PDB file of C-alpha atoms in Angstrom:
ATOM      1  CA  UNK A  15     201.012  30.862  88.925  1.00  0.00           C
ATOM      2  CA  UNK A  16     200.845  34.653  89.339  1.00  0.00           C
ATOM      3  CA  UNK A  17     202.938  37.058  87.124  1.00  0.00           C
ATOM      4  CA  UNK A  18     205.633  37.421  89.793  1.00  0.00           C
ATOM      5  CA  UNK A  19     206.606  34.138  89.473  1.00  0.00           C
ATOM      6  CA  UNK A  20     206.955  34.741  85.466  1.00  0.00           C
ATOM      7  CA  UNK A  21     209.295  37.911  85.490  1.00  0.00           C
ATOM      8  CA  UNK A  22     211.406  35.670  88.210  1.00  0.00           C
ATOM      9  CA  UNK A  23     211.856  32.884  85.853  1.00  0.00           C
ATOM     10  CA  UNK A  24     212.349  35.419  82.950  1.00  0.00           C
ATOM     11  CA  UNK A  25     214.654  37.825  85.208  1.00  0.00           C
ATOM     12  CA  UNK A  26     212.741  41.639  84.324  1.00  0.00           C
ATOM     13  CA  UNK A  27     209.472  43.278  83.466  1.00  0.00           C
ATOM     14  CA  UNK A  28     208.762  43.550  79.892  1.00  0.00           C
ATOM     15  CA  UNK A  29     206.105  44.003  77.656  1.00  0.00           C
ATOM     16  CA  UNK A  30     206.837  40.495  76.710  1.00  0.00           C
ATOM     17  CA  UNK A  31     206.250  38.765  79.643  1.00  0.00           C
ATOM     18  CA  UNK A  32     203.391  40.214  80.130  1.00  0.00           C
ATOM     19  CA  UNK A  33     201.769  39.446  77.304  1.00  0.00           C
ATOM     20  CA  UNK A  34     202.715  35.968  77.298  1.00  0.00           C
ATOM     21  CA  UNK A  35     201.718  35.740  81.036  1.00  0.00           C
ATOM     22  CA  UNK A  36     198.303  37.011  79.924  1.00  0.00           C
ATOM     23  CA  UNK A  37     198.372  34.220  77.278  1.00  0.00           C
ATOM     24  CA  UNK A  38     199.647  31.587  79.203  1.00  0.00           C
ATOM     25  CA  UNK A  39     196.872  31.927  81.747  1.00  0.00           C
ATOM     26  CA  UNK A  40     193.999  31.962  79.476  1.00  0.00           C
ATOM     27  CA  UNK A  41     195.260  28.679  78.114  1.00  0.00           C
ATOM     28  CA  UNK A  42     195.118  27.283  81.624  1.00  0.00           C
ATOM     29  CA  UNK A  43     191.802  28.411  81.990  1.00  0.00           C
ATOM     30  CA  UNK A  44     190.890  26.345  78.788  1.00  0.00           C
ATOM     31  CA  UNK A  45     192.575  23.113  79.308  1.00  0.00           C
ATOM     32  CA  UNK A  46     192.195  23.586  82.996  1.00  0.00           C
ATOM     33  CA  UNK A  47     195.400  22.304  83.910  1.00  0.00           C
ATOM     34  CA  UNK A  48     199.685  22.666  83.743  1.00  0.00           C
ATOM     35  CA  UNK A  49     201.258  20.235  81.769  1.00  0.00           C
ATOM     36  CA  UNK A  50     203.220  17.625  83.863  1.00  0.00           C
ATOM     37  CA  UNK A  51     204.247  15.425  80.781  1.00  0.00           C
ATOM     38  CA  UNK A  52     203.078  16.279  77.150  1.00  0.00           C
ATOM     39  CA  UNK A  53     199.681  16.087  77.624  1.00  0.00           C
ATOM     40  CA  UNK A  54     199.171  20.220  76.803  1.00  0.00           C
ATOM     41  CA  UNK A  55     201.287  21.105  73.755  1.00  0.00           C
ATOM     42  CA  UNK A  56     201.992  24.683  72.763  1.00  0.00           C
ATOM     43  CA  UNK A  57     202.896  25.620  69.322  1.00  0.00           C
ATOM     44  CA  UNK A  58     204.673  28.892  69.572  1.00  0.00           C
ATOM     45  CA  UNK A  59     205.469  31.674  66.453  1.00  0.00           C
ATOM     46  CA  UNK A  60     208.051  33.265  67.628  1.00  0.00           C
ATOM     47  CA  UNK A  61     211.073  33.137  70.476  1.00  0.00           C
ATOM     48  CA  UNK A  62     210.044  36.278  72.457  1.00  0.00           C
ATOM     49  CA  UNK A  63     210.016  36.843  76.210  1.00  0.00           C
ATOM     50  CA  UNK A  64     206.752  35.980  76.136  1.00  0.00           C
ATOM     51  CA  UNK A  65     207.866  32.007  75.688  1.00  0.00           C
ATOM     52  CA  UNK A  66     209.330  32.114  79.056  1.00  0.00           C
ATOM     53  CA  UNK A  67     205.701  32.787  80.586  1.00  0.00           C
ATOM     54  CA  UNK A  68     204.161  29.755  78.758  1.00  0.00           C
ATOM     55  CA  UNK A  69     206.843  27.565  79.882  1.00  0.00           C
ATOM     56  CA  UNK A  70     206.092  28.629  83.871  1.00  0.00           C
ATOM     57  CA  UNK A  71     202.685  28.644  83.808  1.00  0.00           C
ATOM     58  CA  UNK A  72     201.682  25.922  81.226  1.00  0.00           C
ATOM     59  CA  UNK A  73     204.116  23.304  81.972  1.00  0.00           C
ATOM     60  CA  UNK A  74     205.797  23.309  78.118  1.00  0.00           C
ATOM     61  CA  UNK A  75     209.244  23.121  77.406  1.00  0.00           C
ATOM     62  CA  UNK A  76     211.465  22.232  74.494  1.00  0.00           C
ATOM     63  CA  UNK A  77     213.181  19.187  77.103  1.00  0.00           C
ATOM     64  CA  UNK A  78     209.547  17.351  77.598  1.00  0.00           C
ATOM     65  CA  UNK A  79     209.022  18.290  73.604  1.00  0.00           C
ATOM     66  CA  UNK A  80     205.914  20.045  74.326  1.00  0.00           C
ATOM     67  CA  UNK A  81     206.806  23.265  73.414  1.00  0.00           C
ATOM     68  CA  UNK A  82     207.031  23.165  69.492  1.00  0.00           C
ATOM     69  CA  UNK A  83     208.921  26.750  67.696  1.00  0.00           C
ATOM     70  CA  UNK A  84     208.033  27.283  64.484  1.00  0.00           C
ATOM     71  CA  UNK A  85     210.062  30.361  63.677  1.00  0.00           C
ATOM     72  CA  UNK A  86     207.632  33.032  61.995  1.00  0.00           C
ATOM     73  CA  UNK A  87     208.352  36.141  64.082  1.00  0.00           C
ATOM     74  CA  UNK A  88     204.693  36.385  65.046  1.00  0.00           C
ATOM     75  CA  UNK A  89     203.197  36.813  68.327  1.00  0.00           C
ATOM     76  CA  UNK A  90     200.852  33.580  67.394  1.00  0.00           C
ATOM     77  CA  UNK A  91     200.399  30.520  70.023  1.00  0.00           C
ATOM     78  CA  UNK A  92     198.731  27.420  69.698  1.00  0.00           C
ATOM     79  CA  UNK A  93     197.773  25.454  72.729  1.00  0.00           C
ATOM     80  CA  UNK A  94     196.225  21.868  72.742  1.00  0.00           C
ATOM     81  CA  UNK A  95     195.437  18.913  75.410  1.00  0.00           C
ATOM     82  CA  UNK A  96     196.591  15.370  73.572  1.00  0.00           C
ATOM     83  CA  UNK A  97     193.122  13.598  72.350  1.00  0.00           C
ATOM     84  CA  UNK A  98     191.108  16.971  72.363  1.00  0.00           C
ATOM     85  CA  UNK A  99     190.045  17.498  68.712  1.00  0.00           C
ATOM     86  CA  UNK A 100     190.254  21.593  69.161  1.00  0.00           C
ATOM     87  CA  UNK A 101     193.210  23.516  69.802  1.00  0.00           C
ATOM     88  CA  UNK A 102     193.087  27.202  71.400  1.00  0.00           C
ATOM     89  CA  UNK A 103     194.605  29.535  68.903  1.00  0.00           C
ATOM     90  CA  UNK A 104     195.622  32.936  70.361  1.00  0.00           C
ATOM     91  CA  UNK A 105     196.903  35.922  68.396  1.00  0.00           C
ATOM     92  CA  UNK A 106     198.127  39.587  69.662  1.00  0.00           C
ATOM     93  CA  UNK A 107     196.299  42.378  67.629  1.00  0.00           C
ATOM     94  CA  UNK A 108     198.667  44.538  65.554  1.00  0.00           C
ATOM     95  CA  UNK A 109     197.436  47.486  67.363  1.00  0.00           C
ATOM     96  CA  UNK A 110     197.594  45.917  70.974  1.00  0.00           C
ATOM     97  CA  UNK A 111     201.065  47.549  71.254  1.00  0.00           C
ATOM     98  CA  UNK A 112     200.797  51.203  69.872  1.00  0.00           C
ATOM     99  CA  UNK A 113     204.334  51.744  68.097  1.00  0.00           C
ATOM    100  CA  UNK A 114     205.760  54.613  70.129  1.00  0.00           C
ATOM    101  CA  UNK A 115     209.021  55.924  68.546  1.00  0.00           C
ATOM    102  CA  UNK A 116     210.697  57.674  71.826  1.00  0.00           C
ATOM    103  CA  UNK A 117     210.362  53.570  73.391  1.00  0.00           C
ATOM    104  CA  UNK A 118     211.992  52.459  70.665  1.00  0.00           C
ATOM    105  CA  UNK A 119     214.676  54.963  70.333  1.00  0.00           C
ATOM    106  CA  UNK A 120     215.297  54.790  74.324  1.00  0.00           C
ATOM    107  CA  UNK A 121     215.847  50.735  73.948  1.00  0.00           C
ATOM    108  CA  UNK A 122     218.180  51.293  70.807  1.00  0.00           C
ATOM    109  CA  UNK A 123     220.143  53.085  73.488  1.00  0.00           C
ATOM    110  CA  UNK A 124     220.233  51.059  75.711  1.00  0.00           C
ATOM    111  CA  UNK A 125     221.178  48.231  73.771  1.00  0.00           C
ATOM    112  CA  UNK A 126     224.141  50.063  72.726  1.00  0.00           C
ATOM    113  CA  UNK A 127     225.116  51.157  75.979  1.00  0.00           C
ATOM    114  CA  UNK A 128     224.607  55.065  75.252  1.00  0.00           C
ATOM    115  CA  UNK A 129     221.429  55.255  77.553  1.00  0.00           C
ATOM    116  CA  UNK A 130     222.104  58.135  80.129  1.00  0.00           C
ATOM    117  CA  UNK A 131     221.103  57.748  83.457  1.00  0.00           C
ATOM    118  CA  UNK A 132     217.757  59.492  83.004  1.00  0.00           C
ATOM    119  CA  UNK A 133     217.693  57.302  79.694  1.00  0.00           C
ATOM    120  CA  UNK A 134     217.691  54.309  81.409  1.00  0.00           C
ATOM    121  CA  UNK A 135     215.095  55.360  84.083  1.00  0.00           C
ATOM    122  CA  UNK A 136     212.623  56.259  81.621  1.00  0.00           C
ATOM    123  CA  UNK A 137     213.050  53.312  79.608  1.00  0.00           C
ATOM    124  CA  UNK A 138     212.396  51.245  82.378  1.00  0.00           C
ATOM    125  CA  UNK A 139     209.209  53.324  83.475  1.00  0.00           C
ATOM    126  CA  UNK A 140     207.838  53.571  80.083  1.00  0.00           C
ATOM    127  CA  UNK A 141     208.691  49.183  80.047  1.00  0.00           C
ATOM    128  CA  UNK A 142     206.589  48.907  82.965  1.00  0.00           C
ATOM    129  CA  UNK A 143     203.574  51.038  82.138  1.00  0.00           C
ATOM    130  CA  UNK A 144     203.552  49.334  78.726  1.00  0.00           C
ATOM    131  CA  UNK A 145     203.521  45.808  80.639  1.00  0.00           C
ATOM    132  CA  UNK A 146     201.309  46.896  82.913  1.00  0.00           C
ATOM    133  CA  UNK A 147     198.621  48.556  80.365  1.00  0.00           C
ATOM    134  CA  UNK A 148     198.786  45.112  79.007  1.00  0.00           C
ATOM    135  CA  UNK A 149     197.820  43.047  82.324  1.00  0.00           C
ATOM    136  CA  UNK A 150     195.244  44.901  82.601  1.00  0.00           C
ATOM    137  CA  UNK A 151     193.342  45.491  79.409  1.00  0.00           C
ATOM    138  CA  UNK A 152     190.792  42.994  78.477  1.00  0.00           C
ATOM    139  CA  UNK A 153     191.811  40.412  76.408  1.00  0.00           C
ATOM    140  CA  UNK A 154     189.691  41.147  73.451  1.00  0.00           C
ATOM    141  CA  UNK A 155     191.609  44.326  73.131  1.00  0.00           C
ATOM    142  CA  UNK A 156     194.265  42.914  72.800  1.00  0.00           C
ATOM    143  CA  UNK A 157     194.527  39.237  71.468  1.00  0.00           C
ATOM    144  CA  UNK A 158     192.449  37.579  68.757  1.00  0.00           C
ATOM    145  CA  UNK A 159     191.546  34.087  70.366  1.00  0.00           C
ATOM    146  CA  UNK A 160     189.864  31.451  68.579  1.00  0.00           C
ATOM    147  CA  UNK A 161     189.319  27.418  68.436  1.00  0.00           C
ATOM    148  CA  UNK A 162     191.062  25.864  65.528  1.00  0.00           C
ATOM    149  CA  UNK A 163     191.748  22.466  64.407  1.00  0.00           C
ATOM    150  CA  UNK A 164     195.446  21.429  63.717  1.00  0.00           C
ATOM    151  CA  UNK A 165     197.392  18.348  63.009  1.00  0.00           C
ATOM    152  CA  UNK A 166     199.710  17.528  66.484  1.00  0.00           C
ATOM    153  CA  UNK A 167     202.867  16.940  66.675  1.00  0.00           C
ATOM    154  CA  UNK A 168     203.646  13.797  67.545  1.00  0.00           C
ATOM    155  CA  UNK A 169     205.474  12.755  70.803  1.00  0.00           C
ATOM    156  CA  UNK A 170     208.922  13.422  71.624  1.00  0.00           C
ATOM    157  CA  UNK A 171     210.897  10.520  70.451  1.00  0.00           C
ATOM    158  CA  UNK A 172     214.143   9.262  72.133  1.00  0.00           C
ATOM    159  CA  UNK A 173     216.414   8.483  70.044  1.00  0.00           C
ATOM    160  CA  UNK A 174     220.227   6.573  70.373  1.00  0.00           C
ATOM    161  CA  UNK A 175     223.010   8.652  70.906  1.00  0.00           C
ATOM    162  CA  UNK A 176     225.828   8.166  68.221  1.00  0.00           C
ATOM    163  CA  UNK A 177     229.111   9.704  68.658  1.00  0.00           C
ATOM    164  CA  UNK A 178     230.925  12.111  66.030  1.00  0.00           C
ATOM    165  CA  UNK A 179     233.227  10.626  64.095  1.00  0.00           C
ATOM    166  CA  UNK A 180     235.545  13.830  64.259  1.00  0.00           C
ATOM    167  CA  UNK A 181     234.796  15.965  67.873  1.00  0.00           C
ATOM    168  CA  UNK A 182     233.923  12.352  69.735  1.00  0.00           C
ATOM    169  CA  UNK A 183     230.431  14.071  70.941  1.00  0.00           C
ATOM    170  CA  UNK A 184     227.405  12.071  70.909  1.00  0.00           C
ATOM    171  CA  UNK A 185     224.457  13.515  69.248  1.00  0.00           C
ATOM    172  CA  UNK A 186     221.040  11.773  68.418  1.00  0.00           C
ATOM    173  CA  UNK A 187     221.115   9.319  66.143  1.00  0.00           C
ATOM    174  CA  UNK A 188     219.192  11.378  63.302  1.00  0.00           C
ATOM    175  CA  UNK A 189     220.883  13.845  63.101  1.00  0.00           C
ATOM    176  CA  UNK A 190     223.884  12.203  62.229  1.00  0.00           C
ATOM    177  CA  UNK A 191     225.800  13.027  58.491  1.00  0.00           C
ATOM    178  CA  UNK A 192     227.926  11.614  56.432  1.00  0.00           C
ATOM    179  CA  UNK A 193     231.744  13.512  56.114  1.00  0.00           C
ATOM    180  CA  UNK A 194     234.137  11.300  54.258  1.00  0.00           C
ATOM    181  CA  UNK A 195     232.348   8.262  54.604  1.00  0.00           C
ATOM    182  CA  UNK A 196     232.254   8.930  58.500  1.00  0.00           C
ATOM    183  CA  UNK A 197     228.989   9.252  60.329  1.00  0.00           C
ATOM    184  CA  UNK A 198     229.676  13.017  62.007  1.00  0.00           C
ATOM    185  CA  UNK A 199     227.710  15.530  64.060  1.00  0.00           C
ATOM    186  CA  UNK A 200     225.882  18.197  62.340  1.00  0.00           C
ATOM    187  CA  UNK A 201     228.679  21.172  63.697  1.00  0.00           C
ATOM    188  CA  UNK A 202     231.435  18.894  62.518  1.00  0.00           C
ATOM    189  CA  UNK A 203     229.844  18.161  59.437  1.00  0.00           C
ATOM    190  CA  UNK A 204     228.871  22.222  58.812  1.00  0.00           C
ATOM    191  CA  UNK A 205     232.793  23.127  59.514  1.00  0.00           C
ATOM    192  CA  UNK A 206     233.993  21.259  57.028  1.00  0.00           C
ATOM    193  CA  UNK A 207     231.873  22.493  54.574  1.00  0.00           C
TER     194      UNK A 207
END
């Protein structure tokens, strides 16, 4: 997969994509190969852009339950191939991404939709420059990679679909609560509360 292919899937340039393109392909150059079922597994930190590259390029998404979140806001991934006893642990440096205040002012802008024209344009130029610096730095500038061992998840389970009591959804069986003595959905059962 080449990076173009990424930032089509993930619909821009960013800084993001980039670095989890850069990530994404050094765990295929590990485990060699792109995960048609569950056997590569990626334990992710963090629900960045940089998610959308791993799922491309690696094979791992949330539907096949290979791609586990564990919500720590950290630029952190954690790839491993079912039966290997090592996983690939790869971290972004703190100073990878020098902070740069006019960047961050500039996207604040944006966001709120006060960006001028000439805002917006260099914005977008200093986005790409920052995403390109970062495909092209070596990676032990800017990522702390090392072989760990961790516990793995186990497969994705199916479970039976039960329906709510109150909205008439079905939802997986698990998840299912108890609202008046009436097996509900988790929504159903939060809106009540």
């Amino acid at each position: 997969m080449d990076f173009e292919t990424a930032v089509q899937f993930h619909g821009h340039v960013c800084p993001g994509i980039a670095i989890g393109y850069r990530i994404a392909t050094l765990a295929a150059e590990r485990f060699k190969d792109r995960s048609e079922d569950e056997e590569l597994v990626a334990v992710v930190e963090n629900r960045s852009c940089a998610v959308d590259a791993i799922q491309v390029v690696n094979g791992c998404t949330c539907g096949k339950g290979n791609l586990v979140f564990k919500e720590n806001g950290k630029h952190v991934y954690t790839f491993f191939k079912r039966g290997d006893e090592k996983a690939l642990r790869i971290s972004l440096k703190p100073d990878a991404l020098p902070q740069d205040d006019r960047h961050t002012a500039l996207f604040a802008k944006l966001r709120a939709g006060t960006a001028s024209p000439e805002e917006v344009k260099e914005f977008r130029a200093a986005h790409e420059a920052k995403s390109q610096s970062i495909l092209e730095r070596p990676e032990e500038e800017i990522f702390w990679i090392k072989e760990v061992e961790i516990e793995p998840p186990q497969k994705a389970r199916v479970y039976p679909t039960v329906i709510c009591s109150e909205c008439g959804e079905g939802f997986m069986e698990p998840l299912g609560r108890v609202k008046n003595g009436k097996i509900v959905c988790i929504s159903c059962f939060e809106a009540g509360e």
